[in-house]
Coordinates of C-alpha atoms and ligand atoms in Angstrom, one line a residue:
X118 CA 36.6 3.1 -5.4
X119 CA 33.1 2.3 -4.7
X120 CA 31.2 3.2 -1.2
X121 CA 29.0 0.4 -0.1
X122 CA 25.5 2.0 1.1
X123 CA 22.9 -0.6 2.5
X124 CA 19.2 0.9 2.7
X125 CA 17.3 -1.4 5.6
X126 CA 13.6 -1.3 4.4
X127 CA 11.7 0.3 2.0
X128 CA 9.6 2.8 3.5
X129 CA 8.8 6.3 2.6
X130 CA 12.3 7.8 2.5
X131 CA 14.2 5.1 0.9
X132 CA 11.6 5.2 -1.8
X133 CA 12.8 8.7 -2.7
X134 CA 16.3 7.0 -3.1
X135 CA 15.5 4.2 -5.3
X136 CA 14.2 6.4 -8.1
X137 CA 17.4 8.6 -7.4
X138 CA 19.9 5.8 -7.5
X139 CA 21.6 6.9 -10.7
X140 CA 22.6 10.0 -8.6
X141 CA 23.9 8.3 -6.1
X142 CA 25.8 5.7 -8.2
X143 CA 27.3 8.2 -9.9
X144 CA 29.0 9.9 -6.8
X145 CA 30.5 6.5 -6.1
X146 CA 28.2 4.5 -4.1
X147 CA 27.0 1.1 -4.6
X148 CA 23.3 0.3 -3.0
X149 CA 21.8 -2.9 -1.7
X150 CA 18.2 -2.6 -0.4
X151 CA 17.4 -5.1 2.4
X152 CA 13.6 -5.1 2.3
X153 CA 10.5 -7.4 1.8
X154 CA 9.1 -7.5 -2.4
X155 CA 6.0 -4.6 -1.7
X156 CA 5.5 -2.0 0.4
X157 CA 2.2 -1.6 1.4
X158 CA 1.0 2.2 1.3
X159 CA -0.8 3.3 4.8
X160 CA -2.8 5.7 2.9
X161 CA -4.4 3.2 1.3
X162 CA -5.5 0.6 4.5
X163 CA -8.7 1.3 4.6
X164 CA -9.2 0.9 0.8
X165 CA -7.2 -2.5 1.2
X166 CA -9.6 -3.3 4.3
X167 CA -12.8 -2.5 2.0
X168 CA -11.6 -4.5 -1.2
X169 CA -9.5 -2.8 -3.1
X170 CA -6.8 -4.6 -5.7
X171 CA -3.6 -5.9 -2.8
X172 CA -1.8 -4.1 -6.3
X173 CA -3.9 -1.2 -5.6
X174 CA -2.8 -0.7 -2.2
X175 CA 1.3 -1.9 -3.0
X176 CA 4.3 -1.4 -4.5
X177 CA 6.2 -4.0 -6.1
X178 CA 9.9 -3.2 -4.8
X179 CA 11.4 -5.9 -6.6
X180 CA 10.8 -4.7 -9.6
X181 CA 11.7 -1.0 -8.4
X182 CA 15.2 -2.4 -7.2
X183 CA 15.2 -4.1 -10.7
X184 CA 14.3 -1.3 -12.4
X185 CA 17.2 1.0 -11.0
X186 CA 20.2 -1.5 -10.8
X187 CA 20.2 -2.2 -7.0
X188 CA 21.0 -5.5 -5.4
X189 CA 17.8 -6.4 -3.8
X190 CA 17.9 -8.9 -0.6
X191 CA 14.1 -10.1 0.7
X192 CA 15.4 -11.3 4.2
X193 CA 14.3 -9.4 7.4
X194 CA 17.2 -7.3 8.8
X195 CA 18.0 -8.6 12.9
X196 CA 21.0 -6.8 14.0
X197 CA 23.8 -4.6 13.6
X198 CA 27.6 -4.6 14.4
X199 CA 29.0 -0.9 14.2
X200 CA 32.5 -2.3 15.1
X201 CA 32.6 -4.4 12.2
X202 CA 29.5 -2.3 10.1
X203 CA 27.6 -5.4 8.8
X204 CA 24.1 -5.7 9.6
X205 CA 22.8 -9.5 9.8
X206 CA 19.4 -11.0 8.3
X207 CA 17.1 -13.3 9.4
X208 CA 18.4 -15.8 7.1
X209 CA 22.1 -16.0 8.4
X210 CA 23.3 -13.3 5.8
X211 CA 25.8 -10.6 7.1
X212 CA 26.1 -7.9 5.2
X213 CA 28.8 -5.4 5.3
X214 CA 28.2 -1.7 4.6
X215 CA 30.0 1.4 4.4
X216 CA 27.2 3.8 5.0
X217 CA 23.8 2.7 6.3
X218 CA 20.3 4.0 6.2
X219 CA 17.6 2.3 8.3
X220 CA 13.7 3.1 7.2
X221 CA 11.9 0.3 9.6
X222 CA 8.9 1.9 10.4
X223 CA 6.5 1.4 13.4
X224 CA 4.6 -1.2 15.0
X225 CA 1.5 -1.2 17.1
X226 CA 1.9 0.5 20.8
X227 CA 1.5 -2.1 23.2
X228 CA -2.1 -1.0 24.9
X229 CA -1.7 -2.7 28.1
X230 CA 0.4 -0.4 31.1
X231 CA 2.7 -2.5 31.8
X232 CA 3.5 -2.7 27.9
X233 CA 3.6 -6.0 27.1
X234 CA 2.9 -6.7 23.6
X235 CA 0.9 -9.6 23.8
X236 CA -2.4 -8.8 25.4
X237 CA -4.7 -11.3 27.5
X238 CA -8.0 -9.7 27.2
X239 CA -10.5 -12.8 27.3
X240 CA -10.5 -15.1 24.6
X241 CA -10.6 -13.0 21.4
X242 CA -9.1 -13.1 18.3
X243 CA -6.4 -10.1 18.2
X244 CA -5.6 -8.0 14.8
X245 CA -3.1 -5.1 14.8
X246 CA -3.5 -2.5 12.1
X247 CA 0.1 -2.6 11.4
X248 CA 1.9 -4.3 9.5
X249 CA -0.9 -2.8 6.8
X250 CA -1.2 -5.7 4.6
X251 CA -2.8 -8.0 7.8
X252 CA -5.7 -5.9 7.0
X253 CA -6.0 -8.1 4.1
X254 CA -6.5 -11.1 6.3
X255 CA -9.0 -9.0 8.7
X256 CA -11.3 -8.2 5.2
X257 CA -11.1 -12.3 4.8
X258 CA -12.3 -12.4 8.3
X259 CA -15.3 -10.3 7.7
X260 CA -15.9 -11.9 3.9
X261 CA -15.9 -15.4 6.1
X262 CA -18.5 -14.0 8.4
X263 CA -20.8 -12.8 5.8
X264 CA -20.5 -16.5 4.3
X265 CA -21.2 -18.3 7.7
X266 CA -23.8 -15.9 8.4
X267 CA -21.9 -15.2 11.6
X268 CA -22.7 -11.7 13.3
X269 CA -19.4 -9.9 13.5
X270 CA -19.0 -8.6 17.3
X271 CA -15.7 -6.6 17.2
X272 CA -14.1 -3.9 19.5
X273 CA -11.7 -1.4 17.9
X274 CA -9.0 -0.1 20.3
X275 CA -7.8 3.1 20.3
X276 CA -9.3 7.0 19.2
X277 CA -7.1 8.2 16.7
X278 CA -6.8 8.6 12.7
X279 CA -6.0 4.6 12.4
X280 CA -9.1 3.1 14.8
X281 CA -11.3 5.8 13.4
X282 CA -10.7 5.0 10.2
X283 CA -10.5 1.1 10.8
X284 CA -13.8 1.0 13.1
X285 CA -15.8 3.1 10.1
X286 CA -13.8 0.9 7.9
X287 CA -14.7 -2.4 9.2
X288 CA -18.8 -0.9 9.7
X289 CA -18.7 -0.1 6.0
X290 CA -17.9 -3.0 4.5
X291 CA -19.8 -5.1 7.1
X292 CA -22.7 -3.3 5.8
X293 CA -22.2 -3.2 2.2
X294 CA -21.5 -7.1 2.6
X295 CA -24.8 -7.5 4.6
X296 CA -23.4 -8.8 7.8
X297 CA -24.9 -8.5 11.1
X298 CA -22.2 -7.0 13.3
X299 CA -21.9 -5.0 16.5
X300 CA -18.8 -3.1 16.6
X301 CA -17.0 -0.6 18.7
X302 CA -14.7 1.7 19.5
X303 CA -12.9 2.1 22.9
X304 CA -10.8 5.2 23.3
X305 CA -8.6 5.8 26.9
X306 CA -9.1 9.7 25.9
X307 CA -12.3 11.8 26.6
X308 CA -13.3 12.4 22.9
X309 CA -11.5 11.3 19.6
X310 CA -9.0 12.5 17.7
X311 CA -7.4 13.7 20.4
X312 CA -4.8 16.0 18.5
X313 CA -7.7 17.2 16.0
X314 CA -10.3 20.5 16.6
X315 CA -12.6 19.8 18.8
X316 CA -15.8 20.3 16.1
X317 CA -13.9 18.0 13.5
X318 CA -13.8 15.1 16.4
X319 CA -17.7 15.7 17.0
X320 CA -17.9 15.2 13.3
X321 CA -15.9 12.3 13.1
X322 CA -18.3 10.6 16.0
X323 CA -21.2 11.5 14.1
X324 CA -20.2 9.3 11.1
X325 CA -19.5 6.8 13.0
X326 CA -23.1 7.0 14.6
X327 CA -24.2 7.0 11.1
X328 CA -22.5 3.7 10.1
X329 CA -23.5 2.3 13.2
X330 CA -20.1 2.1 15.4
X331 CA -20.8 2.8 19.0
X332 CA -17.7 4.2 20.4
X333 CA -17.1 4.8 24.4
X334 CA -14.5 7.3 26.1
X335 CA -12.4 7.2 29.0
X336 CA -11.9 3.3 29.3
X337 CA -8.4 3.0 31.5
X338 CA -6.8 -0.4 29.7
X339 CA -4.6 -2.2 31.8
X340 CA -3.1 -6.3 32.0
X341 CA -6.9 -7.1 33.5
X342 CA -9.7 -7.9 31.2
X343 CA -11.8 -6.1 33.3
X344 CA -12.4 -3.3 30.6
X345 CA -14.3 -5.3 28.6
X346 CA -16.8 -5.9 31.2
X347 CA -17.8 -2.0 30.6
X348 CA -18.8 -3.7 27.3
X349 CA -22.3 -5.1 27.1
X350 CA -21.3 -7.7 25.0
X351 CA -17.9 -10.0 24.7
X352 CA -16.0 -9.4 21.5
X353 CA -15.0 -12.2 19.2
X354 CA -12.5 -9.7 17.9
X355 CA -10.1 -7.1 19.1
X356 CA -8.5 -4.4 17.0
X357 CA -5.6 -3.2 18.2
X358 CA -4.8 0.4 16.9
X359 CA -3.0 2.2 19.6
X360 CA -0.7 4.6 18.3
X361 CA 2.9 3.7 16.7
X362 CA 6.1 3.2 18.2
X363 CA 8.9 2.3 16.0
X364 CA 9.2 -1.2 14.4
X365 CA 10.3 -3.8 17.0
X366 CA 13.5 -4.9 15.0
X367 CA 15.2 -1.4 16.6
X368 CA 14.9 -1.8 19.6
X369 CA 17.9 -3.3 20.4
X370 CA 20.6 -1.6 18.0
X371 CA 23.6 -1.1 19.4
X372 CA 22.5 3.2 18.9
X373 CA 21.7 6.1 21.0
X374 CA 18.1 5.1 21.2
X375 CA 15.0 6.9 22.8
X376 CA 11.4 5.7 23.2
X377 CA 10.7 7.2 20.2
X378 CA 13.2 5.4 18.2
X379 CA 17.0 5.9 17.1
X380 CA 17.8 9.0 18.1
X381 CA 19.0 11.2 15.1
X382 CA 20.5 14.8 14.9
X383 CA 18.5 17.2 12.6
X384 CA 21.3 15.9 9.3
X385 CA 19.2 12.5 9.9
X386 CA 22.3 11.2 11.0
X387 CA 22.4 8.9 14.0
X388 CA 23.4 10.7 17.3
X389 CA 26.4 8.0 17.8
X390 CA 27.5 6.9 14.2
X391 CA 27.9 9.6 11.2
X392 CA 28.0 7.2 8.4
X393 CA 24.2 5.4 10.2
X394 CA 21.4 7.4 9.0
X395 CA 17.6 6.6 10.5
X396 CA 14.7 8.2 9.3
X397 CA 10.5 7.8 9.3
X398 CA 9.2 6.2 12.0
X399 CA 11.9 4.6 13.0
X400 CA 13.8 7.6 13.9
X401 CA 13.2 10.3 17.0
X402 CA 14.9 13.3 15.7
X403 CA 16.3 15.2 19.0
X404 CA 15.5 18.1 18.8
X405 CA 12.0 18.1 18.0
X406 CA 10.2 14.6 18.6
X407 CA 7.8 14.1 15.1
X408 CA 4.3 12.8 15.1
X409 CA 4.6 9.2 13.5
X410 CA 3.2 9.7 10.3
X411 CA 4.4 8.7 6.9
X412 CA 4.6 12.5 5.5
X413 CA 7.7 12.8 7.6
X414 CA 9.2 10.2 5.6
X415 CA 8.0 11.8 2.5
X416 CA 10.0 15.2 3.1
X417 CA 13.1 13.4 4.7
X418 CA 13.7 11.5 1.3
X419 CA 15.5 14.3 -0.3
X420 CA 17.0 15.7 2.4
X421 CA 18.6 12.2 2.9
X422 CA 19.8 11.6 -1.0
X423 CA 20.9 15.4 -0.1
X424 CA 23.3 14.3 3.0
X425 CA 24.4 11.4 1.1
X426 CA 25.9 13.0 -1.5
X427 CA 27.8 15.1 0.8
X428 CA 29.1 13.0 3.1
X429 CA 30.7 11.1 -0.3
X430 CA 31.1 14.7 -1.3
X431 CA 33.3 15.8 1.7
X432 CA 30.9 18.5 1.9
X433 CA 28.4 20.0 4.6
X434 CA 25.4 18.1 5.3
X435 CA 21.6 20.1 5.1
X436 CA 19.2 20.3 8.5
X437 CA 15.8 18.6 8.2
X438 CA 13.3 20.9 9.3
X439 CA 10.3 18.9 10.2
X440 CA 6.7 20.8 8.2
X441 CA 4.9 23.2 11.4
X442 CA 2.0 21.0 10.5
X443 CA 0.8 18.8 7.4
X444 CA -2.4 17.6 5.9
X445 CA -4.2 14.4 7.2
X446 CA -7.0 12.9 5.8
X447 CA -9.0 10.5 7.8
X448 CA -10.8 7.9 5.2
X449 CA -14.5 7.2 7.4
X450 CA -15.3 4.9 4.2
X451 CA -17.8 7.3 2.2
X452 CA -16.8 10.6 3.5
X453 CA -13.2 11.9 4.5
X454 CA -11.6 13.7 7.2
X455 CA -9.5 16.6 6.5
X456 CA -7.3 17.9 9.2
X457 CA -4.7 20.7 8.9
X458 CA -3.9 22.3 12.3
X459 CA -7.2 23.9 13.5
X460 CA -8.5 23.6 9.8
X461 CA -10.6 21.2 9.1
X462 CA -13.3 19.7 6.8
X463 CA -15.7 17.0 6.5
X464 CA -17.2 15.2 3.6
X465 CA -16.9 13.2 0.6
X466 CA -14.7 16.3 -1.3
X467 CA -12.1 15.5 1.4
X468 CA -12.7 11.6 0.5
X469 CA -11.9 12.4 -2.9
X470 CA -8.9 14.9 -2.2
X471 CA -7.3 11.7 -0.2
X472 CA -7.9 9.1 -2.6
X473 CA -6.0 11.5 -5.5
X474 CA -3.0 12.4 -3.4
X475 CA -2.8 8.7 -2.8
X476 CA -2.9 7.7 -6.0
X477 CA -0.5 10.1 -7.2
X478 CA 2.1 9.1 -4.3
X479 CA 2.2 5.2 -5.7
X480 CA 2.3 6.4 -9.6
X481 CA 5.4 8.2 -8.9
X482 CA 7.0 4.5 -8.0
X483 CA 5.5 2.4 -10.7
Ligands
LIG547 C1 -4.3 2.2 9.5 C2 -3.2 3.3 9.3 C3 -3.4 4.3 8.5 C4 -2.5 5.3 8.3 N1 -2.7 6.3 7.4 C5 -1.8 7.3 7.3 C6 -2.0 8.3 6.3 O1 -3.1 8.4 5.7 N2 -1.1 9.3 6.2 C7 0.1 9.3 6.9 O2 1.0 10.2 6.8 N3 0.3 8.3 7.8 C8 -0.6 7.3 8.0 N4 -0.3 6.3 8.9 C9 1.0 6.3 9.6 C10 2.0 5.6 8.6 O3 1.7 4.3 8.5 C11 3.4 5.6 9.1 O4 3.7 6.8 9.8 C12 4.3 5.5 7.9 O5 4.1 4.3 7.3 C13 5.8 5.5 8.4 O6 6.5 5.5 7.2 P1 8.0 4.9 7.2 O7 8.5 5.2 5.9 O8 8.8 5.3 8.4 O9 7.8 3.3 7.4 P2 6.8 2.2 6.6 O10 6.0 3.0 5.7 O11 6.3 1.4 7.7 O12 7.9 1.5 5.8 C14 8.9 0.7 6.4 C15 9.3 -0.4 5.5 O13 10.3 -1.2 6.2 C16 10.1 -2.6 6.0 N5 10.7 -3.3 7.2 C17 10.2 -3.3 8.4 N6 10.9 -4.1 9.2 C18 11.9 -4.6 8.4 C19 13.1 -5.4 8.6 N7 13.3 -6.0 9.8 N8 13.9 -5.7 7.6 C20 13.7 -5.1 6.3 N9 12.6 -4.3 6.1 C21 11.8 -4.0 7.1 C22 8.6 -2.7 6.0 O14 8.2 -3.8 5.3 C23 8.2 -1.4 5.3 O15 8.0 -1.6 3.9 C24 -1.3 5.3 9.1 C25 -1.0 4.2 9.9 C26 -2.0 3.2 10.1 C27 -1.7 2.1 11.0

């Protein structure tokens, strides 16, 4: 007798599990993946933002699903019955599963207090870093400018990794494509990179400097436009890139859920069903809330094909315990960013350590 496992999105975990399916299959499960055709790597935004191949920057899931003799559905999973255990799509599909995993990932933090997603800042043009492939559609924005001979006055929002590397992102390009722009960066936090050393954020402003982003601390956001009036100019476009929370189709499962995401014991089990697994992003493991960040997802994919095997096993289950810290690499367009705890370094060595890791992340799923 077969056991029915339906994996909901293809993000960093659920990767792991597709080139392990023949494992799984043989213990007696059957998979369908319920995710879009690519996944688009985060590592690689602000090469996608500067130009590089969408293939580049991508995986081509279909062919992955192909490739290891899972049933592949492209429509956006909605809900979730855990009476019945079938999860519906967008398209009217119900699926019924005997063992679920859910890899969602994040979307943008709302900036605004009062959290509402949809912010009413003046009249600009909005762009959320996430999903990553709309960063295609912002490079067309900037191409268009250079084309129109248009000057490019954009405000990035938000101090961390993702509007640091977006704002020296956007600068880069602007430059390299010869378009007048004035863009900055708007931070609510005193410097940036608030969870980096203080000497690697004073590095990180300096490059910016260099590529000509102005960036400005301390602005309180809130439903009134009034912040923008501390600008000297009035943006045509905003940059939303505000932190992550988890992806905006969870947030109504019928699971123990926390602001963080469903809540999961340290198995990667959810706290309320044994056979609904959650992990990445999506997931707020209970006992020790994890920084959003795709590595998590990286070393919860074998602990999950681990925990699968056992609950079809009838044996115990393995503890995910999340790294103490883990590299990041902040891509500032010509140099990179490494951070590791109170380590750091600056330069184009770290730009080149990034761009290899990266590369050898996507090879292992082509
Ligand atoms: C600009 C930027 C740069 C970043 N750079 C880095 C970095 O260098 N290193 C790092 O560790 N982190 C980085 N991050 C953070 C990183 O993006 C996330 O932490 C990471 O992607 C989370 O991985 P995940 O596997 O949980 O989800 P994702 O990688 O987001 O994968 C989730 C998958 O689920 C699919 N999905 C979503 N909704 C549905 C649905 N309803 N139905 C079916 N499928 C669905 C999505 O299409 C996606 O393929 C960056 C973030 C941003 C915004």
């Amino acid at each position: 007798m077969t056991t029915h496992l339906v994996l909901v999105g293809a993000g960093h975990a659920h990767l792991h599990l597709l080139t392990h399916a023949d494992t799984l299959q043989r213990a007696g499960y059957r998979i369908t993946l319920v995710a879009p055709t690519r996944f688009w790597y985060s590592g690689r935004a602000a090469r996608l933002l500067s130009g590089a191949p969408r293939d580049t920057c991508s995986l081509d899931i279909a062919a992955l699903a192909t490739r290891h003799g899972i049933e592949h559905v492209t429509a956006p999973f909605v809900a979730l019955d855990v009476h019945t255990k079938h999860v519906f799509l967008a398209d009217g599909q119900h699926i019924a599963f005997d063992v679920l995993s859910l890899n969602v990932g994040s979307d943008i933090v709302p900036p605004t207090a009062s959290g509402s997603t949809v912010p009413t800042w003046g009249d600009a043009r909005y762009w959320h870093v996430k999903p990553i492939e709309r960063l295609d559609a912002l490079r067309q924005h900037v191409l268009d400018a250079a084309q129109r001979h248009r000057v490019l006055r954009m405000v990035v929002v938000g101090g961390g990794p993702s509007g640091v590397e977006m704002a020296a992102n956007l600068a880069g390009l602007s430059q390299q494509l010869g378009v007048a722009n004035d863009i900055r960066l708007v931070t609510r936090h005193s410097r940036l990179l608030p969870a980096a050393p203080d000497a690697a954020a004073r590095w990180a402003s300096r490059q910016l400097t260099r590529l000509g982003v102005e960036w400005q601390p301390d602005i309180a956001f809130d439903d009134g436009a009034e912040w923008l009036d501390t600008l000297d100019f009035s943006p045509d476009d905003i940059v939303l890139a505000t932190g992550l929370r988890p992806a905006y189709c969870v947030a109504d499962l019928p699971l123990a859920l926390d602001d963080n995401g469903i809540r999961i014991k340290s198995t990667l089990q959810s706290e309320a069903h044994a056979t609904i697994f959650a992990v990445g992003d999506c997931a707020s493991l209970t006992d020790s809330p994890l920084p959003k960040r795709g590595v998590e997802g990286v070393r919860q994919g074998p602990v999950l094909l681990k925990n699968l095997m056992a609950l079809q096993n009838g044996t115990p289950l393995d503890a995910y315990h999340p790294p103490a810290t883990a590299l990041a690499i902040v891509d500032m367009h010509d140099r990179g960013l490494a951070l590791y705890g109170k380590h750091w370094l600056g330069g184009r060595l770290a730009l080149r350590l990034k761009r290899y890791i990266d590369r050898r992340f996507l090879r292992l799923y082509r």
